[in-house]
Every structure is written in structure tokens, then in C-alpha cells.
mmCIF file of C-alpha atoms in Angstrom:
data_model
loop_
_atom_site.group_PDB
_atom_site.id
_atom_site.type_symbol
_atom_site.label_atom_id
_atom_site.label_comp_id
_atom_site.label_asym_id
_atom_site.label_seq_id
_atom_site.Cartn_x
_atom_site.Cartn_y
_atom_site.Cartn_z
ATOM 1 C CA UNK A 1 -0.056 -0.005 -0.038
ATOM 2 C CA UNK A 2 2.766 2.334 0.820
ATOM 3 C CA UNK A 3 4.800 2.449 -2.420
ATOM 4 C CA UNK A 4 1.969 2.946 -4.914
ATOM 5 C CA UNK A 5 0.591 5.781 -2.890
ATOM 6 C CA UNK A 6 3.928 7.774 -2.864
ATOM 7 C CA UNK A 7 4.460 7.118 -6.518
ATOM 8 C CA UNK A 8 0.889 8.347 -7.128
ATOM 9 C CA UNK A 9 1.534 11.905 -6.141
ATOM 10 C CA UNK A 10 4.415 12.493 -8.385
ATOM 11 C CA UNK A 11 7.125 11.183 -6.130
ATOM 12 C CA UNK A 12 10.391 13.108 -6.813
ATOM 13 C CA UNK A 13 13.348 11.737 -4.702
ATOM 14 C CA UNK A 14 15.180 15.127 -4.965
ATOM 15 C CA UNK A 15 12.170 17.197 -3.878
ATOM 16 C CA UNK A 16 11.746 14.929 -0.937
ATOM 17 C CA UNK A 17 15.477 15.401 -0.198
ATOM 18 C CA UNK A 18 15.221 19.189 -0.397
ATOM 19 C CA UNK A 19 12.203 19.048 1.923
ATOM 20 C CA UNK A 20 14.189 16.962 4.366
ATOM 21 C CA UNK A 21 17.020 19.437 4.168
ATOM 22 C CA UNK A 22 14.582 22.324 4.939
ATOM 23 C CA UNK A 23 13.078 20.398 7.863
ATOM 24 C CA UNK A 24 16.484 19.777 9.398
ATOM 25 C CA UNK A 25 17.576 23.305 8.920
ATOM 26 C CA UNK A 26 14.460 24.421 10.665
ATOM 27 C CA UNK A 27 15.134 22.250 13.650
ATOM 28 C CA UNK A 28 18.506 23.964 14.136
ATOM 29 C CA UNK A 29 17.227 27.448 13.431
ATOM 30 C CA UNK A 30 14.508 27.151 15.868
ATOM 31 C CA UNK A 31 12.176 29.208 13.640
ATOM 32 C CA UNK A 32 11.592 28.741 9.967
ATOM 33 C CA UNK A 33 9.226 29.534 7.247
ATOM 34 C CA UNK A 34 6.198 27.337 7.348
ATOM 35 C CA UNK A 35 5.602 24.939 4.517
ATOM 36 C CA UNK A 36 7.241 24.209 1.065
ATOM 37 C CA UNK A 37 6.430 25.636 -2.367
ATOM 38 C CA UNK A 38 3.634 28.347 -2.256
ATOM 39 C CA UNK A 39 0.939 27.292 -1.629
ATOM 40 C CA UNK A 40 1.947 24.526 0.792
ATOM 41 C CA UNK A 41 -0.266 21.567 0.389
ATOM 42 C CA UNK A 42 -1.082 18.284 2.201
ATOM 43 C CA UNK A 43 -2.604 15.285 0.621
ATOM 44 C CA UNK A 44 -4.477 12.517 2.281
ATOM 45 C CA UNK A 45 -6.256 9.459 0.773
ATOM 46 C CA UNK A 46 -8.159 6.397 1.449
ATOM 47 C CA UNK A 47 -9.811 3.745 -0.777
ATOM 48 C CA UNK A 48 -12.706 6.042 -1.669
ATOM 49 C CA UNK A 49 -11.534 9.593 -1.712
ATOM 50 C CA UNK A 50 -8.605 11.944 -1.709
ATOM 51 C CA UNK A 51 -8.439 15.184 0.368
ATOM 52 C CA UNK A 52 -6.102 17.995 -0.657
ATOM 53 C CA UNK A 53 -5.586 20.973 1.606
ATOM 54 C CA UNK A 54 -3.619 24.048 0.767
ATOM 55 C CA UNK A 55 -2.514 27.179 2.784
ATOM 56 C CA UNK A 56 -3.621 30.134 0.905
ATOM 57 C CA UNK A 57 -4.108 32.869 3.528
ATOM 58 C CA UNK A 58 -5.422 36.215 2.418
ATOM 59 C CA UNK A 59 -6.565 34.914 -0.987
ATOM 60 C CA UNK A 60 -10.153 35.726 -1.995
ATOM 61 C CA UNK A 61 -11.954 32.482 -2.676
ATOM 62 C CA UNK A 62 -13.144 34.007 -5.899
ATOM 63 C CA UNK A 63 -9.585 34.242 -7.065
ATOM 64 C CA UNK A 64 -8.976 30.454 -6.561
ATOM 65 C CA UNK A 65 -9.379 28.032 -9.454
ATOM 66 C CA UNK A 66 -9.338 24.339 -8.798
ATOM 67 C CA UNK A 67 -9.252 21.975 -11.720
ATOM 68 C CA UNK A 68 -8.915 18.207 -11.964
ATOM 69 C CA UNK A 69 -8.001 16.412 -15.195
ATOM 70 C CA UNK A 70 -7.872 12.661 -14.893
ATOM 71 C CA UNK A 71 -5.544 12.211 -11.931
ATOM 72 C CA UNK A 72 -3.820 15.609 -11.883
ATOM 73 C CA UNK A 73 -5.089 18.161 -9.532
ATOM 74 C CA UNK A 74 -4.231 21.891 -10.165
ATOM 75 C CA UNK A 75 -4.729 24.872 -7.878
ATOM 76 C CA UNK A 76 -4.317 28.258 -9.527
ATOM 77 C CA UNK A 77 -4.833 31.648 -8.166
ATOM 78 C CA UNK A 78 -3.692 35.055 -7.289
ATOM 79 C CA UNK A 79 -2.778 36.701 -4.167
ATOM 80 C CA UNK A 80 -3.380 40.426 -4.513
ATOM 81 C CA UNK A 81 -0.870 42.746 -2.899
ATOM 82 C CA UNK A 82 -1.801 45.024 -0.016
ATOM 83 C CA UNK A 83 -2.750 48.507 -0.939
ATOM 84 C CA UNK A 84 -0.813 50.495 1.560
ATOM 85 C CA UNK A 85 -2.001 53.854 0.348
ATOM 86 C CA UNK A 86 -0.070 57.115 -0.138
ATOM 87 C CA UNK A 87 2.998 58.107 1.921
ATOM 88 C CA UNK A 88 3.426 54.665 3.624
ATOM 89 C CA UNK A 89 6.814 53.355 4.603
ATOM 90 C CA UNK A 90 7.200 49.623 4.137
ATOM 91 C CA UNK A 91 9.706 48.265 6.815
ATOM 92 C CA UNK A 92 9.236 44.550 6.218
ATOM 93 C CA UNK A 93 7.863 42.593 3.273
ATOM 94 C CA UNK A 94 8.027 38.858 3.856
ATOM 95 C CA UNK A 95 4.713 37.995 2.438
ATOM 96 C CA UNK A 96 4.635 37.000 -1.136
ATOM 97 C CA UNK A 97 2.045 38.144 -3.736
ATOM 98 C CA UNK A 98 1.169 37.385 -7.318
ATOM 99 C CA UNK A 99 -0.103 34.492 -9.449
ATOM 100 C CA UNK A 100 0.512 30.912 -8.489
ATOM 101 C CA UNK A 101 -0.228 27.496 -9.839
ATOM 102 C CA UNK A 102 0.634 24.202 -8.394
ATOM 103 C CA UNK A 103 -0.322 20.563 -9.518
ATOM 104 C CA UNK A 104 -0.195 17.255 -7.721
ATOM 105 C CA UNK A 105 -0.825 13.847 -9.175
ATOM 106 C CA UNK A 106 -3.430 11.953 -7.148
ATOM 107 C CA UNK A 107 -3.160 8.277 -6.457
ATOM 108 C CA UNK A 108 -6.118 7.451 -8.700
ATOM 109 C CA UNK A 109 -8.626 9.126 -11.035
ATOM 110 C CA UNK A 110 -11.373 11.065 -9.301
ATOM 111 C CA UNK A 111 -14.838 12.104 -10.250
ATOM 112 C CA UNK A 112 -14.569 15.865 -10.559
ATOM 113 C CA UNK A 113 -18.279 16.389 -10.770
ATOM 114 C CA UNK A 114 -18.507 15.321 -7.141
ATOM 115 C CA UNK A 115 -15.635 17.283 -5.831
ATOM 116 C CA UNK A 116 -16.281 19.715 -2.894
ATOM 117 C CA UNK A 117 -13.958 22.614 -2.150
ATOM 118 C CA UNK A 118 -14.131 24.697 1.110
ATOM 119 C CA UNK A 119 -12.292 27.809 2.215
ATOM 120 C CA UNK A 120 -11.875 28.530 5.919
ATOM 121 C CA UNK A 121 -9.338 30.665 7.774
ATOM 122 C CA UNK A 122 -7.064 30.787 4.801
ATOM 123 C CA UNK A 123 -6.984 27.057 4.190
ATOM 124 C CA UNK A 124 -8.602 25.453 1.148
ATOM 125 C CA UNK A 125 -9.812 21.816 1.562
ATOM 126 C CA UNK A 126 -10.855 19.956 -1.496
ATOM 127 C CA UNK A 127 -12.495 16.479 -1.175
ATOM 128 C CA UNK A 128 -12.333 14.417 -4.338
ATOM 129 C CA UNK A 129 -14.191 11.116 -4.525
ATOM 130 C CA UNK A 130 -12.669 8.329 -6.375
ATOM 131 C CA UNK A 131 -14.191 7.667 -9.887
ATOM 132 C CA UNK A 132 -16.085 4.450 -10.170
ATOM 133 C CA UNK A 133 -14.046 3.350 -13.111
ATOM 134 C CA UNK A 134 -10.834 3.551 -11.066
ATOM 135 C CA UNK A 135 -12.128 1.494 -8.208
ATOM 136 C CA UNK A 136 -10.840 -2.003 -7.997
ATOM 137 C CA UNK A 137 -13.335 -4.600 -8.922
ATOM 138 C CA UNK A 138 -13.409 -7.942 -7.437
ATOM 139 C CA UNK A 139 -13.888 -10.776 -9.960
ATOM 140 C CA UNK A 140 -15.945 -13.635 -8.727
ATOM 141 C CA UNK A 141 -14.098 -16.946 -8.876
ATOM 142 C CA UNK A 142 -16.448 -19.753 -9.907
ATOM 143 C CA UNK A 143 -15.483 -23.354 -9.354
ATOM 144 C CA UNK A 144 -16.376 -25.768 -11.997
ATOM 145 C CA UNK B 1 15.811 57.059 6.761
ATOM 146 C CA UNK B 2 13.699 53.861 6.852
ATOM 147 C CA UNK B 3 16.434 51.986 8.647
ATOM 148 C CA UNK B 4 16.526 54.456 11.520
ATOM 149 C CA UNK B 5 12.721 54.626 11.705
ATOM 150 C CA UNK B 6 12.521 50.898 11.996
ATOM 151 C CA UNK B 7 14.699 50.977 15.123
ATOM 152 C CA UNK B 8 12.363 53.328 16.769
ATOM 153 C CA UNK B 9 9.167 51.813 15.480
ATOM 154 C CA UNK B 10 8.716 48.021 15.615
ATOM 155 C CA UNK B 11 11.462 45.516 16.001
ATOM 156 C CA UNK B 12 10.722 41.950 15.461
ATOM 157 C CA UNK B 13 12.434 39.015 17.220
ATOM 158 C CA UNK B 14 12.325 36.511 14.347
ATOM 159 C CA UNK B 15 16.124 36.167 14.265
ATOM 160 C CA UNK B 16 16.646 35.704 17.934
ATOM 161 C CA UNK B 17 15.775 32.107 18.060
ATOM 162 C CA UNK B 18 13.384 30.349 20.411
ATOM 163 C CA UNK B 19 13.865 32.311 23.531
ATOM 164 C CA UNK B 20 10.606 31.010 24.865
ATOM 165 C CA UNK B 21 9.594 27.446 24.411
ATOM 166 C CA UNK B 22 6.139 26.183 24.417
ATOM 167 C CA UNK B 23 4.964 23.210 26.384
ATOM 168 C CA UNK B 24 2.892 21.951 23.576
ATOM 169 C CA UNK B 25 4.443 19.322 21.282
ATOM 170 C CA UNK B 26 3.864 21.275 18.098
ATOM 171 C CA UNK B 27 6.236 23.034 15.816
ATOM 172 C CA UNK B 28 6.616 26.769 16.200
ATOM 173 C CA UNK B 29 6.702 29.059 13.148
ATOM 174 C CA UNK B 30 7.282 32.710 12.719
ATOM 175 C CA UNK B 31 4.475 33.971 10.488
ATOM 176 C CA UNK B 32 5.588 35.847 7.326
ATOM 177 C CA UNK B 33 5.052 39.508 8.243
ATOM 178 C CA UNK B 34 4.755 42.831 6.447
ATOM 179 C CA UNK B 35 5.104 46.038 8.367
ATOM 180 C CA UNK B 36 3.875 49.379 7.051
ATOM 181 C CA UNK B 37 4.175 52.749 8.679
ATOM 182 C CA UNK B 38 1.822 55.662 8.183
ATOM 183 C CA UNK B 39 1.971 59.105 9.761
ATOM 184 C CA UNK B 40 -0.381 58.189 12.610
ATOM 185 C CA UNK B 41 -0.164 54.375 12.827
ATOM 186 C CA UNK B 42 1.781 51.220 12.125
ATOM 187 C CA UNK B 43 0.183 48.241 10.336
ATOM 188 C CA UNK B 44 1.526 44.749 10.995
ATOM 189 C CA UNK B 45 0.215 42.105 8.684
ATOM 190 C CA UNK B 46 0.901 38.339 9.453
ATOM 191 C CA UNK B 47 0.042 35.195 7.568
ATOM 192 C CA UNK B 48 -1.494 32.717 9.958
ATOM 193 C CA UNK B 49 -3.351 30.093 7.872
ATOM 194 C CA UNK B 50 -5.658 27.889 9.913
ATOM 195 C CA UNK B 51 -5.989 30.392 12.799
ATOM 196 C CA UNK B 52 -9.227 31.984 13.860
ATOM 197 C CA UNK B 53 -10.070 34.587 16.379
ATOM 198 C CA UNK B 54 -10.709 32.030 19.068
ATOM 199 C CA UNK B 55 -7.242 30.576 18.852
ATOM 200 C CA UNK B 56 -5.235 33.640 18.824
ATOM 201 C CA UNK B 57 -3.621 35.333 21.842
ATOM 202 C CA UNK B 58 -2.084 38.840 21.588
ATOM 203 C CA UNK B 59 -0.476 40.193 24.631
ATOM 204 C CA UNK B 60 1.454 43.381 25.379
ATOM 205 C CA UNK B 61 3.918 43.197 28.221
ATOM 206 C CA UNK B 62 6.682 45.683 28.881
ATOM 207 C CA UNK B 63 6.589 47.069 25.436
ATOM 208 C CA UNK B 64 6.667 43.670 23.805
ATOM 209 C CA UNK B 65 3.734 42.662 21.713
ATOM 210 C CA UNK B 66 3.472 38.890 21.374
ATOM 211 C CA UNK B 67 1.200 37.146 18.981
ATOM 212 C CA UNK B 68 0.415 33.519 19.509
ATOM 213 C CA UNK B 69 -1.834 31.588 17.222
ATOM 214 C CA UNK B 70 -2.865 27.980 17.116
ATOM 215 C CA UNK B 71 -3.615 26.501 13.752
ATOM 216 C CA UNK B 72 -6.529 24.160 13.358
ATOM 217 C CA UNK B 73 -4.732 20.732 13.321
ATOM 218 C CA UNK B 74 -7.826 18.588 12.682
ATOM 219 C CA UNK B 75 -7.014 16.047 9.899
ATOM 220 C CA UNK B 76 -9.402 14.102 7.805
ATOM 221 C CA UNK B 77 -10.228 10.996 9.806
ATOM 222 C CA UNK B 78 -9.767 7.553 8.291
ATOM 223 C CA UNK B 79 -7.386 8.945 5.763
ATOM 224 C CA UNK B 80 -3.705 8.217 5.264
ATOM 225 C CA UNK B 81 -1.347 11.200 4.719
ATOM 226 C CA UNK B 82 0.432 10.622 1.408
ATOM 227 C CA UNK B 83 2.124 14.003 0.949
ATOM 228 C CA UNK B 84 3.132 16.614 3.546
ATOM 229 C CA UNK B 85 3.839 20.116 2.502
ATOM 230 C CA UNK B 86 2.985 21.800 5.833
ATOM 231 C CA UNK B 87 2.475 20.978 9.382
ATOM 232 C CA UNK B 88 -0.157 22.696 11.346
ATOM 233 C CA UNK B 89 1.560 24.293 14.495
ATOM 234 C CA UNK B 90 1.805 27.279 16.436
ATOM 235 C CA UNK B 91 2.661 30.740 15.032
ATOM 236 C CA UNK B 92 4.595 33.002 17.300
ATOM 237 C CA UNK B 93 6.319 36.238 16.954
ATOM 238 C CA UNK B 94 7.146 39.099 19.167
ATOM 239 C CA UNK B 95 7.468 42.740 18.302
ATOM 240 C CA UNK B 96 9.209 45.459 20.455
ATOM 241 C CA UNK B 97 7.112 48.565 20.337
ATOM 242 C CA UNK B 98 8.864 51.851 20.281
ATOM 243 C CA UNK B 99 8.051 54.859 22.450
ATOM 244 C CA UNK B 100 5.928 56.285 19.686
ATOM 245 C CA UNK B 101 3.400 53.388 19.814
ATOM 246 C CA UNK B 102 0.321 54.014 21.849
ATOM 247 C CA UNK B 103 -0.654 50.877 23.881
ATOM 248 C CA UNK B 104 -4.207 52.088 24.180
ATOM 249 C CA UNK B 105 -4.623 52.220 20.431
ATOM 250 C CA UNK B 106 -3.950 48.735 19.292
ATOM 251 C CA UNK B 107 -6.546 47.004 17.192
ATOM 252 C CA UNK B 108 -6.327 43.393 15.871
ATOM 253 C CA UNK B 109 -8.329 41.770 13.167
ATOM 254 C CA UNK B 110 -8.109 38.309 11.564
ATOM 255 C CA UNK B 111 -9.825 37.167 8.344
ATOM 256 C CA UNK B 112 -9.030 34.438 5.834
ATOM 257 C CA UNK B 113 -5.964 33.504 7.988
ATOM 258 C CA UNK B 114 -4.415 36.933 7.895
ATOM 259 C CA UNK B 115 -3.927 38.937 10.964
ATOM 260 C CA UNK B 116 -3.914 42.683 10.780
ATOM 261 C CA UNK B 117 -2.641 44.696 13.801
ATOM 262 C CA UNK B 118 -3.002 48.418 13.760
ATOM 263 C CA UNK B 119 -0.903 50.244 16.250
ATOM 264 C CA UNK B 120 -1.773 53.915 16.686
ATOM 265 C CA UNK B 121 0.967 56.375 17.430
ATOM 266 C CA UNK B 122 0.962 58.729 20.363
ATOM 267 C CA UNK B 123 -0.046 62.267 19.719
ATOM 268 C CA UNK B 124 3.501 63.376 20.277
ATOM 269 C CA UNK B 125 5.012 61.008 17.708
ATOM 270 C CA UNK B 126 2.670 62.146 14.859
ATOM 271 C CA UNK B 127 4.134 64.577 12.380
ATOM 272 C CA UNK B 128 2.696 68.091 12.800
ATOM 273 C CA UNK B 129 2.218 70.675 10.298
ATOM 274 C CA UNK B 130 3.065 74.099 11.382
ATOM 275 C CA UNK B 131 0.850 76.683 10.028
ATOM 276 C CA UNK B 132 2.481 79.654 8.381
ATOM 277 C CA UNK B 133 0.703 83.048 8.455
ATOM 278 C CA UNK B 134 1.650 86.008 6.280
ATOM 279 C CA UNK B 135 1.568 89.441 7.877
#
């Protein structure tokens, strides 16, 4: 069960290594930047559905676009910059703005008509039920 | 000019390491922060995804403004995690307020996982226009 799952989300050994490196650096720094590429995503699955969550704080849900083609999940959107107004001095600018797009490969094909997306406190959660066609089918064995 | 202003205005403790440790077994992150300064106030904007107003503590003690937010760590039940890009944890960051910040005029608002702190300046610290009269 373990290997097919990992391969299913576009397993890249180097990206895993970089992530590990960041995690280790973070341990020694004490503080670190939360997450990986923007937006950070988590993917869960079981036999019947996949749940993808993404950290997209400050993004208007109307500026988010979720698409699923076969087994590839794509999240696109735009984080609009703050409008500080006239005569404002910017002392610190760590937050990133602009357009983003990120895709992950899901462990199986999903039924995008039944997908549900929710946005709460800056976190987008998309539940994607498995498509009937991709579900494993048990073949009855008849004895003769 | 802006470098000098920063010294007097708001200083962050992101680079000082974990001076204070939390007893919860959760990772601690410094939220990405923007700081803007207007004539009459400072605006501190922090990204805190997964935090709502009920799980956010903001305290001011001896001129140090500390924000502490607990991200919602509920995970889908009966699912197996197959890719992890982020870990829900605790957002913590402290800011030293300069003499020009008015402790009575601090307003905090959180929406869509973004915290906005508006810190008013004291009357004294605001720039004043001197009227010129002709005789």
C-alpha cells in the first residue's frame, strides 16, 4: 500500500530530499518559514477519496481556481498585494504576492463532478471522491 | 531614513531564536510578516493560515507585543497522509514597540488567515504641520 501511494502523487526523490534538508535546517534554526512551495499542500487519501488541503491565507476564494484532469489536481490563483496607500513606509515585506499554480498527481482518477471545495481561515480543503471506473473490482471466482 | 525609523518603531524577534519554548508538542513558526508605517499608525500584517479569532492570543507586556496563534490541526479522519507540504503548528512572533506606539490604540483583526494589527502612534509622535501666516 505504501509505495503505490507515494508514486501516485508524483514522487520526486530530489524534492523529498530538499524538503528533508529544509526540515533539518528548521530544527537547528528554531524558527523557520512554514511549508514548502507556495501554496503549501497536504494530501490525504483512503480507498474512496482524496483530500487535498492548501495554505492560501489572504486569498479571496473567488481568485482561486481548482481543476482536476484525470488524476492531476491543479490549484491556481492570485494573491493580490496589499494596498498600503499614499505616503506609507514599508519596513518589512516577507509575504509573497502574485499569481501561483501548483499541480499534484493523485493516487487514482477522481470524479470531478462530485468534488467539494471549502475555504476557511485561509485554508482550502478539497475532497475528491474516487471515480467509479478507477475503483478496484473484485472478480468472482467460480468453481467448475 | 527607513532603517532608522525601524529602530524606533517596531522591532521583530524573528532572528533571535526560540527564547521562549512552548509546552505543547507542536512546531513553532514565525509567521511571514509585512510592516507598514503611516503618519499616525503602524500596520503589522501576518500570515497565519488555519488560525481563527478564538485561537489567537495577543499580549502586550513591557513594550513587547506577542502574537500566538494555534492553527486548526484537525485532519481528515480515516485517511492516510500521502504528501506533507506543511505541518499545522503554532505561530509565534514578538515585536518590540517603540516609544511612539500608543498601547491604548492597538486593534487586531483576523480574516482568511491573515492577522492585521493596527498600532496607533501617540499624539506626540505624529508629524505636525506648522501653519504659516503672512503678515
